[in-house]
PDB file of C-alpha atoms in Angstrom:
ATOM      1  CA  MET A   1       0.000   0.000   0.000  1.00 89.00           C
ATOM      2  CA  ASN A   2       1.281   3.439  -0.964  1.00 95.00           C
ATOM      3  CA  ILE A   3      -0.136   6.553   0.691  1.00 97.00           C
ATOM      4  CA  HIS A   4       0.066  10.042  -0.839  1.00 98.00           C
ATOM      5  CA  HIS A   5      -0.560  13.108   1.334  1.00 98.00           C
ATOM      6  CA  LEU A   6      -2.199  15.765  -0.845  1.00 98.00           C
ATOM      7  CA  ASN A   7      -3.281  19.362  -0.409  1.00 98.00           C
ATOM      8  CA  CYS A   8      -6.595  19.593  -2.237  1.00 98.00           C
ATOM      9  CA  GLY A   9      -7.362  23.243  -1.747  1.00 98.00           C
ATOM     10  CA  SER A  10      -5.325  26.044  -0.155  1.00 98.00           C
ATOM     11  CA  VAL A  11      -7.216  28.745   1.699  1.00 97.00           C
ATOM     12  CA  ARG A  12      -6.226  31.882   3.623  1.00 95.00           C
ATOM     13  CA  GLN A  13      -2.665  32.334   4.865  1.00 95.00           C
ATOM     14  CA  ILE A  14      -2.022  31.943   8.590  1.00 91.00           C
ATOM     15  CA  GLU A  15       0.945  32.286  10.914  1.00 90.00           C
ATOM     16  CA  ALA A  16       2.269  29.833  13.472  1.00 87.00           C
ATOM     17  CA  THR A  17       1.875  30.869  17.119  1.00 84.00           C
ATOM     18  CA  TYR A  18       5.567  30.447  17.941  1.00 81.00           C
ATOM     19  CA  ASP A  19       8.947  31.119  16.373  1.00 74.00           C
ATOM     20  CA  GLY A  20       9.896  28.643  13.686  1.00 75.00           C
ATOM     21  CA  PRO A  21       7.535  27.738  10.839  1.00 87.00           C
ATOM     22  CA  ALA A  22       6.988  30.414   8.231  1.00 89.00           C
ATOM     23  CA  PRO A  23       3.432  31.616   7.551  1.00 92.00           C
ATOM     24  CA  ALA A  24       1.565  29.265   5.228  1.00 95.00           C
ATOM     25  CA  HIS A  25      -1.788  28.848   3.571  1.00 97.00           C
ATOM     26  CA  ALA A  26      -4.151  26.573   5.451  1.00 96.00           C
ATOM     27  CA  VAL A  27      -4.721  23.372   3.469  1.00 98.00           C
ATOM     28  CA  ASN A  28      -7.218  20.630   2.800  1.00 98.00           C
ATOM     29  CA  HIS A  29      -5.207  17.558   3.744  1.00 98.00           C
ATOM     30  CA  CYS A  30      -6.374  14.525   1.773  1.00 98.00           C
ATOM     31  CA  LEU A  31      -4.993  11.007   1.361  1.00 98.00           C
ATOM     32  CA  LEU A  32      -4.780   9.039  -1.849  1.00 98.00           C
ATOM     33  CA  VAL A  33      -4.156   5.396  -1.009  1.00 98.00           C
ATOM     34  CA  GLU A  34      -2.930   2.913  -3.624  1.00 97.00           C
ATOM     35  CA  THR A  35      -3.980  -0.551  -2.462  1.00 95.00           C
ATOM     36  CA  ASP A  36      -3.461  -4.059  -3.803  1.00 91.00           C
ATOM     37  CA  SER A  37      -7.023  -5.231  -3.106  1.00 87.00           C
ATOM     38  CA  ASP A  38      -9.210  -2.101  -3.165  1.00 88.00           C
ATOM     39  CA  GLY A  39      -7.781   0.012  -5.964  1.00 92.00           C
ATOM     40  CA  LEU A  40      -7.467   3.736  -5.279  1.00 97.00           C
ATOM     41  CA  VAL A  41      -9.059   5.035  -2.081  1.00 98.00           C
ATOM     42  CA  LEU A  42      -9.417   8.788  -1.538  1.00 98.00           C
ATOM     43  CA  VAL A  43      -9.807  10.070   2.019  1.00 98.00           C
ATOM     44  CA  GLU A  44     -11.526  13.479   1.686  1.00 98.00           C
ATOM     45  CA  THR A  45     -11.760  15.267  -1.646  1.00 98.00           C
ATOM     46  CA  GLY A  46     -11.032  18.865  -0.752  1.00 98.00           C
ATOM     47  CA  MET A  47     -12.263  21.290  -3.371  1.00 98.00           C
ATOM     48  CA  GLY A  48     -13.028  20.183  -6.924  1.00 98.00           C
ATOM     49  CA  LEU A  49     -13.170  21.530 -10.442  1.00 98.00           C
ATOM     50  CA  ASP A  50     -16.679  22.975 -10.032  1.00 98.00           C
ATOM     51  CA  ASN A  51     -15.497  24.941  -7.000  1.00 98.00           C
ATOM     52  CA  VAL A  52     -12.603  26.434  -8.954  1.00 98.00           C
ATOM     53  CA  ARG A  53     -14.825  27.380 -11.889  1.00 97.00           C
ATOM     54  CA  ASP A  54     -17.872  28.619  -9.948  1.00 98.00           C
ATOM     55  CA  PRO A  55     -16.812  29.280  -6.348  1.00 98.00           C
ATOM     56  CA  ASN A  56     -19.716  31.476  -5.297  1.00 97.00           C
ATOM     57  CA  GLY A  57     -22.285  29.126  -6.796  1.00 97.00           C
ATOM     58  CA  THR A  58     -20.859  25.892  -5.379  1.00 98.00           C
ATOM     59  CA  LEU A  59     -19.137  26.991  -2.163  1.00 98.00           C
ATOM     60  CA  GLY A  60     -21.278  29.995  -1.306  1.00 97.00           C
ATOM     61  CA  ALA A  61     -20.198  33.646  -1.444  1.00 97.00           C
ATOM     62  CA  ASP A  62     -20.040  33.999   2.346  1.00 96.00           C
ATOM     63  CA  TRP A  63     -17.795  30.949   2.701  1.00 97.00           C
ATOM     64  CA  VAL A  64     -15.513  32.208  -0.086  1.00 97.00           C
ATOM     65  CA  THR A  65     -15.183  35.585   1.654  1.00 97.00           C
ATOM     66  CA  MET A  66     -14.339  33.913   4.953  1.00 95.00           C
ATOM     67  CA  ALA A  67     -11.956  31.200   3.707  1.00 96.00           C
ATOM     68  CA  GLN A  68     -10.266  33.102   0.855  1.00 97.00           C
ATOM     69  CA  PRO A  69      -9.565  29.946  -1.220  1.00 98.00           C
ATOM     70  CA  LEU A  70      -6.789  30.127  -3.809  1.00 97.00           C
ATOM     71  CA  LEU A  71      -8.907  28.119  -6.305  1.00 97.00           C
ATOM     72  CA  ASP A  72      -6.011  26.473  -8.138  1.00 98.00           C
ATOM     73  CA  GLU A  73      -7.179  23.715 -10.515  1.00 98.00           C
ATOM     74  CA  ASP A  74      -3.826  21.973 -10.122  1.00 98.00           C
ATOM     75  CA  GLU A  75      -4.622  21.412  -6.434  1.00 98.00           C
ATOM     76  CA  THR A  76      -7.840  19.504  -7.104  1.00 98.00           C
ATOM     77  CA  ALA A  77      -7.762  15.792  -6.328  1.00 98.00           C
ATOM     78  CA  ILE A  78      -8.698  14.835  -9.881  1.00 98.00           C
ATOM     79  CA  ARG A  79      -5.716  16.688 -11.346  1.00 98.00           C
ATOM     80  CA  GLN A  80      -3.360  15.170  -8.758  1.00 98.00           C
ATOM     81  CA  VAL A  81      -4.731  11.682  -9.470  1.00 98.00           C
ATOM     82  CA  SER A  82      -4.050  12.269 -13.163  1.00 98.00           C
ATOM     83  CA  ARG A  83      -0.492  13.434 -12.509  1.00 97.00           C
ATOM     84  CA  LEU A  84       0.153  10.125 -10.738  1.00 97.00           C
ATOM     85  CA  GLY A  85      -0.862   8.315 -13.914  1.00 97.00           C
ATOM     86  CA  TYR A  86      -4.410   7.284 -12.981  1.00 97.00           C
ATOM     87  CA  ALA A  87      -7.845   7.981 -14.446  1.00 97.00           C
ATOM     88  CA  PRO A  88     -10.690   9.395 -12.310  1.00 96.00           C
ATOM     89  CA  GLU A  89     -12.584   6.114 -12.552  1.00 96.00           C
ATOM     90  CA  ASP A  90      -9.666   4.353 -10.840  1.00 97.00           C
ATOM     91  CA  VAL A  91     -10.850   5.930  -7.584  1.00 98.00           C
ATOM     92  CA  GLY A  92     -13.334   3.333  -6.410  1.00 97.00           C
ATOM     93  CA  HIS A  93     -13.885   4.573  -2.862  1.00 98.00           C
ATOM     94  CA  ILE A  94     -14.035   7.970  -1.185  1.00 98.00           C
ATOM     95  CA  ILE A  95     -14.121   8.190   2.618  1.00 98.00           C
ATOM     96  CA  LEU A  96     -15.278  11.472   4.137  1.00 98.00           C
ATOM     97  CA  THR A  97     -14.848  12.800   7.653  1.00 98.00           C
ATOM     98  CA  HIS A  98     -17.883  15.042   7.061  1.00 98.00           C
ATOM     99  CA  LEU A  99     -19.686  17.024   4.372  1.00 98.00           C
ATOM    100  CA  ASP A 100     -18.549  20.612   4.915  1.00 98.00           C
ATOM    101  CA  VAL A 101     -18.012  22.269   1.536  1.00 98.00           C
ATOM    102  CA  ASP A 102     -14.219  22.117   1.612  1.00 97.00           C
ATOM    103  CA  HIS A 103     -14.181  18.410   2.472  1.00 98.00           C
ATOM    104  CA  CYS A 104     -16.488  17.083  -0.261  1.00 98.00           C
ATOM    105  CA  GLY A 105     -16.276  19.652  -3.038  1.00 98.00           C
ATOM    106  CA  GLY A 106     -14.490  17.177  -5.295  1.00 98.00           C
ATOM    107  CA  LEU A 107     -17.212  14.524  -5.192  1.00 98.00           C
ATOM    108  CA  PRO A 108     -18.620  15.461  -8.638  1.00 98.00           C
ATOM    109  CA  ASP A 109     -15.178  14.767 -10.155  1.00 98.00           C
ATOM    110  CA  PHE A 110     -15.467  11.076  -9.156  1.00 98.00           C
ATOM    111  CA  PRO A 111     -19.121  10.167  -9.865  1.00 98.00           C
ATOM    112  CA  GLN A 112     -18.388   6.436 -10.084  1.00 97.00           C
ATOM    113  CA  ALA A 113     -16.903   6.128  -6.584  1.00 98.00           C
ATOM    114  CA  GLN A 114     -18.623   4.687  -3.545  1.00 98.00           C
ATOM    115  CA  VAL A 115     -18.782   7.445  -0.930  1.00 98.00           C
ATOM    116  CA  HIS A 116     -18.494   6.368   2.702  1.00 98.00           C
ATOM    117  CA  VAL A 117     -19.891   8.695   5.387  1.00 98.00           C
ATOM    118  CA  LEU A 118     -21.739   8.494   8.684  1.00 97.00           C
ATOM    119  CA  ALA A 119     -25.519   8.420   8.169  1.00 97.00           C
ATOM    120  CA  ALA A 120     -26.092  11.251  10.655  1.00 97.00           C
ATOM    121  CA  GLU A 121     -23.816  13.507   8.622  1.00 98.00           C
ATOM    122  CA  LEU A 122     -25.594  12.834   5.326  1.00 98.00           C
ATOM    123  CA  GLU A 123     -28.984  13.361   6.955  1.00 98.00           C
ATOM    124  CA  ALA A 124     -27.900  16.703   8.415  1.00 98.00           C
ATOM    125  CA  ALA A 125     -26.369  17.876   5.150  1.00 98.00           C
ATOM    126  CA  VAL A 126     -29.449  17.074   3.072  1.00 97.00           C
ATOM    127  CA  ALA A 127     -31.761  18.664   5.661  1.00 98.00           C
ATOM    128  CA  GLU A 128     -29.748  21.875   6.113  1.00 97.00           C
ATOM    129  CA  ALA A 129     -28.518  22.607   2.581  1.00 97.00           C
ATOM    130  CA  PRO A 130     -28.165  25.173   1.227  1.00 96.00           C
ATOM    131  CA  SER A 131     -26.297  26.628   4.176  1.00 97.00           C
ATOM    132  CA  PHE A 132     -22.909  28.058   5.050  1.00 96.00           C
ATOM    133  CA  ARG A 133     -21.454  24.577   5.533  1.00 97.00           C
ATOM    134  CA  TYR A 134     -23.505  22.335   3.208  1.00 98.00           C
ATOM    135  CA  ARG A 135     -24.187  22.851  -0.537  1.00 98.00           C
ATOM    136  CA  GLU A 136     -26.316  20.566  -2.752  1.00 97.00           C
ATOM    137  CA  ALA A 137     -23.990  21.124  -5.718  1.00 97.00           C
ATOM    138  CA  HIS A 138     -21.596  18.610  -4.212  1.00 98.00           C
ATOM    139  CA  TRP A 139     -24.045  15.714  -4.377  1.00 98.00           C
ATOM    140  CA  ALA A 140     -26.427  16.758  -7.168  1.00 97.00           C
ATOM    141  CA  HIS A 141     -24.861  14.066  -9.399  1.00 97.00           C
ATOM    142  CA  GLY A 142     -26.225  11.349  -7.110  1.00 98.00           C
ATOM    143  CA  PRO A 143     -23.207   9.778  -5.385  1.00 98.00           C
ATOM    144  CA  HIS A 144     -23.139   6.078  -4.535  1.00 98.00           C
ATOM    145  CA  TRP A 145     -23.534   6.671  -0.800  1.00 98.00           C
ATOM    146  CA  VAL A 146     -22.554   4.013   1.730  1.00 98.00           C
ATOM    147  CA  THR A 147     -23.675   5.147   5.176  1.00 97.00           C
ATOM    148  CA  TYR A 148     -22.919   3.938   8.677  1.00 96.00           C
ATOM    149  CA  ALA A 149     -24.378   4.182  12.165  1.00 92.00           C
ATOM    150  CA  PRO A 150     -21.611   3.878  14.789  1.00 83.00           C
ATOM    151  CA  GLU A 151     -22.101   0.893  17.048  1.00 76.00           C
ATOM    152  CA  ALA A 152     -20.130  -0.582  19.909  1.00 64.00           C
ATOM    153  CA  GLY A 153     -17.701  -2.846  18.125  1.00 69.00           C
ATOM    154  CA  GLU A 154     -14.012  -3.469  17.746  1.00 82.00           C
ATOM    155  CA  ASP A 155     -11.896  -1.322  20.043  1.00 91.00           C
ATOM    156  CA  TRP A 156      -9.288   0.827  18.299  1.00 95.00           C
ATOM    157  CA  PHE A 157      -6.893   2.268  20.869  1.00 96.00           C
ATOM    158  CA  GLY A 158      -9.816   3.102  23.148  1.00 94.00           C
ATOM    159  CA  PHE A 159     -12.076   4.437  20.384  1.00 95.00           C
ATOM    160  CA  THR A 160     -15.046   2.779  18.719  1.00 93.00           C
ATOM    161  CA  SER A 161     -14.203   1.676  15.193  1.00 94.00           C
ATOM    162  CA  THR A 162     -16.529   0.969  12.285  1.00 93.00           C
ATOM    163  CA  PRO A 163     -15.370  -1.265   9.397  1.00 93.00           C
ATOM    164  CA  LEU A 164     -16.039  -0.069   5.860  1.00 95.00           C
ATOM    165  CA  GLN A 165     -18.109  -2.059   3.390  1.00 95.00           C
ATOM    166  CA  GLY A 166     -16.149  -3.306   0.406  1.00 95.00           C
ATOM    167  CA  LEU A 167     -12.813  -2.286   1.899  1.00 97.00           C
ATOM    168  CA  SER A 168     -10.170  -4.212   3.791  1.00 95.00           C
ATOM    169  CA  ALA A 169      -9.570  -3.971   7.537  1.00 94.00           C
ATOM    170  CA  ASP A 170      -6.825  -1.444   6.739  1.00 96.00           C
ATOM    171  CA  PHE A 171      -9.545   1.250   6.719  1.00 97.00           C
ATOM    172  CA  LYS A 172     -11.812   2.167   9.632  1.00 96.00           C
ATOM    173  CA  LEU A 173     -14.159   4.966  10.626  1.00 97.00           C
ATOM    174  CA  ILE A 174     -13.373   6.371  14.084  1.00 97.00           C
ATOM    175  CA  PRO A 175     -16.292   8.634  15.140  1.00 96.00           C
ATOM    176  CA  LEU A 176     -14.998  11.937  16.563  1.00 97.00           C
ATOM    177  CA  GLY A 177     -18.023  13.958  17.603  1.00 95.00           C
ATOM    178  CA  GLY A 178     -18.668  17.634  18.144  1.00 95.00           C
ATOM    179  CA  HIS A 179     -17.783  19.449  14.935  1.00 95.00           C
ATOM    180  CA  THR A 180     -20.793  18.314  12.885  1.00 97.00           C
ATOM    181  CA  ALA A 181     -23.741  15.980  13.397  1.00 97.00           C
ATOM    182  CA  GLY A 182     -21.830  12.988  12.008  1.00 97.00           C
ATOM    183  CA  HIS A 183     -18.161  13.867  12.131  1.00 98.00           C
ATOM    184  CA  THR A 184     -15.697  10.973  12.014  1.00 98.00           C
ATOM    185  CA  GLY A 185     -12.010  10.306  11.763  1.00 98.00           C
ATOM    186  CA  VAL A 186     -10.591   7.886   9.208  1.00 98.00           C
ATOM    187  CA  ALA A 187      -7.927   5.387  10.258  1.00 98.00           C
ATOM    188  CA  VAL A 188      -5.622   3.926   7.603  1.00 98.00           C
ATOM    189  CA  ARG A 189      -3.031   1.262   8.310  1.00 97.00           C
ATOM    190  CA  ASP A 190       0.413   2.324   7.125  1.00 96.00           C
ATOM    191  CA  GLY A 191       2.652  -0.709   7.496  1.00 93.00           C
ATOM    192  CA  GLU A 192       3.202  -1.337  11.205  1.00 94.00           C
ATOM    193  CA  ARG A 193       1.559   1.965  12.178  1.00 96.00           C
ATOM    194  CA  TRP A 194      -1.779   3.677  11.740  1.00 98.00           C
ATOM    195  CA  LEU A 195      -2.632   7.097  10.376  1.00 98.00           C
ATOM    196  CA  LEU A 196      -5.649   8.869  11.835  1.00 98.00           C
ATOM    197  CA  HIS A 197      -7.117  11.617   9.661  1.00 98.00           C
ATOM    198  CA  SER A 198      -9.021  13.558  12.307  1.00 98.00           C
ATOM    199  CA  GLY A 199     -10.851  15.896   9.942  1.00 98.00           C
ATOM    200  CA  ASP A 200     -11.918  18.982  11.882  1.00 97.00           C
ATOM    201  CA  ALA A 201     -11.805  17.386  15.328  1.00 97.00           C
ATOM    202  CA  TYR A 202      -9.001  19.891  15.891  1.00 96.00           C
ATOM    203  CA  TYR A 203      -7.427  22.519  13.649  1.00 94.00           C
ATOM    204  CA  TYR A 204      -3.882  23.119  14.866  1.00 92.00           C
ATOM    205  CA  HIS A 205      -1.145  20.699  15.908  1.00 91.00           C
ATOM    206  CA  ARG A 206      -0.450  22.503  19.190  1.00 90.00           C
ATOM    207  CA  GLU A 207      -3.965  21.645  20.354  1.00 91.00           C
ATOM    208  CA  LEU A 208      -2.741  18.083  20.897  1.00 93.00           C
ATOM    209  CA  GLU A 209       0.144  19.117  23.148  1.00 88.00           C
ATOM    210  CA  GLN A 210      -0.160  18.492  26.887  1.00 82.00           C
ATOM    211  CA  PHE A 211      -0.526  22.215  27.504  1.00 78.00           C
ATOM    212  CA  HIS A 212      -2.588  22.795  24.414  1.00 82.00           C
ATOM    213  CA  HIS A 213      -2.551  26.020  22.448  1.00 83.00           C
ATOM    214  CA  PRO A 214      -5.327  26.747  19.923  1.00 83.00           C
ATOM    215  CA  HIS A 215      -4.584  28.912  16.923  1.00 85.00           C
ATOM    216  CA  PRO A 216      -6.152  32.381  17.346  1.00 80.00           C
ATOM    217  CA  ILE A 217      -7.661  32.465  13.851  1.00 81.00           C
ATOM    218  CA  MET A 218      -8.484  28.804  13.316  1.00 82.00           C
ATOM    219  CA  ASP A 219      -9.969  28.571  16.810  1.00 82.00           C
ATOM    220  CA  ILE A 220     -12.602  31.128  15.805  1.00 84.00           C
ATOM    221  CA  VAL A 221     -13.555  28.889  12.889  1.00 84.00           C
ATOM    222  CA  GLN A 222     -13.790  25.716  14.966  1.00 84.00           C
ATOM    223  CA  THR A 223     -15.723  27.270  17.851  1.00 86.00           C
ATOM    224  CA  THR A 224     -18.249  29.019  15.609  1.00 87.00           C
ATOM    225  CA  SER A 225     -18.827  25.871  13.520  1.00 88.00           C
ATOM    226  CA  GLU A 226     -19.171  23.298  16.323  1.00 91.00           C
ATOM    227  CA  VAL A 227     -22.545  21.645  16.895  1.00 93.00           C
ATOM    228  CA  HIS A 228     -21.752  20.375  20.410  1.00 94.00           C
ATOM    229  CA  HIS A 229     -19.101  22.200  22.426  1.00 95.00           C
ATOM    230  CA  ASP A 230     -18.587  19.692  25.236  1.00 96.00           C
ATOM    231  CA  LEU A 231     -18.429  16.774  22.814  1.00 94.00           C
ATOM    232  CA  ARG A 232     -15.874  18.555  20.635  1.00 94.00           C
ATOM    233  CA  VAL A 233     -13.690  19.467  23.606  1.00 93.00           C
ATOM    234  CA  GLY A 234     -13.967  15.923  24.929  1.00 96.00           C
ATOM    235  CA  THR A 235     -12.939  14.531  21.549  1.00 97.00           C
ATOM    236  CA  GLN A 236      -9.817  16.681  21.585  1.00 95.00           C
ATOM    237  CA  ALA A 237      -8.963  15.476  25.085  1.00 96.00           C
ATOM    238  CA  ARG A 238      -9.235  11.858  23.927  1.00 97.00           C
ATOM    239  CA  LEU A 239      -6.994  12.597  20.940  1.00 97.00           C
ATOM    240  CA  ARG A 240      -4.370  14.047  23.304  1.00 96.00           C
ATOM    241  CA  GLU A 241      -4.528  10.822  25.305  1.00 97.00           C
ATOM    242  CA  LEU A 242      -4.145   8.818  22.090  1.00 97.00           C
ATOM    243  CA  VAL A 243      -1.011  10.740  21.133  1.00 96.00           C
ATOM    244  CA  ARG A 244       0.370  10.486  24.677  1.00 96.00           C
ATOM    245  CA  ASP A 245      -0.265   6.767  25.118  1.00 96.00           C
ATOM    246  CA  HIS A 246       0.028   5.419  21.565  1.00 97.00           C
ATOM    247  CA  GLY A 247       2.079   7.962  19.652  1.00 95.00           C
ATOM    248  CA  ASP A 248       4.489   5.198  18.686  1.00 96.00           C
ATOM    249  CA  GLU A 249       1.652   3.313  16.980  1.00 97.00           C
ATOM    250  CA  VAL A 250      -0.615   6.057  15.600  1.00 98.00           C
ATOM    251  CA  SER A 251       0.146   9.290  13.720  1.00 97.00           C
ATOM    252  CA  VAL A 252      -2.661  11.820  14.159  1.00 98.00           C
ATOM    253  CA  PHE A 253      -3.258  14.800  11.877  1.00 98.00           C
ATOM    254  CA  SER A 254      -6.064  17.209  11.077  1.00 97.00           C
ATOM    255  CA  ALA A 255      -7.477  18.580   7.861  1.00 97.00           C
ATOM    256  CA  HIS A 256      -6.225  22.146   7.672  1.00 97.00           C
ATOM    257  CA  ASP A 257      -2.879  22.499   9.454  1.00 96.00           C
ATOM    258  CA  PRO A 258      -0.229  23.224   6.778  1.00 97.00           C
ATOM    259  CA  TRP A 259       2.703  22.420   9.078  1.00 95.00           C
ATOM    260  CA  GLU A 260       1.298  18.952   9.778  1.00 96.00           C
ATOM    261  CA  LEU A 261       0.956  18.294   6.059  1.00 97.00           C
ATOM    262  CA  ASN A 262       4.526  19.439   5.443  1.00 95.00           C
ATOM    263  CA  SER A 263       5.772  16.904   7.989  1.00 94.00           C
ATOM    264  CA  TYR A 264       4.502  14.094   5.727  1.00 92.00           C
ATOM    265  CA  ARG A 265       6.182  15.397   2.586  1.00 83.00           C
TER     266      ARG A 265
END
């Protein structure tokens, strides 16, 4: 299995909160996984071609004003898949942490893929769209949804894990509540270790430190977009425990931190 860490949509530039890393554009951290048994698996899509060509219509003018996306077609997942020598139809599965516009904007570029998401998230998105966070343009093509209801099952380092239909045990959903109605992490086995894409369960790597430090700009975004404050804060506390107790077995990263993404490149 070969795992590519991609940025599928730069947004506004931010600064680190300490001396060291240079300012950078926040990212949409996606994974493209080349597997022997399941073909290409895309974890998150970031922003897609329709977003680049019609940002106000597909992302919403208010979101565009807030996020300040760069809208570079070369950053879309479909263009990066092509540069690796694959066709769009080679992506057979897409796994989403949630359906905010910047996490699923590329769905129309892969209409043949099975799209894995928690049922509560899809229900909320369909009910609330059009809204600041959910836009029908991203699923108007009729994706092949595969939905899940988290149940007590196999333990994954103290978290509940949900296996994915049609995929090997190298992929699991790890529900991480608080940000949206059906927010989940995505665990991917990487050799002897695991990767945990935590979506928007946190926004900035220093939030997982023992004496955690939120980012002053990104913290505004995460606190204003949460659906359950206590659940979100509790999720972050559990992720800190995961890093503390199992950091030698699991690498945890979030969706938008550019310095985290750079550490995988």
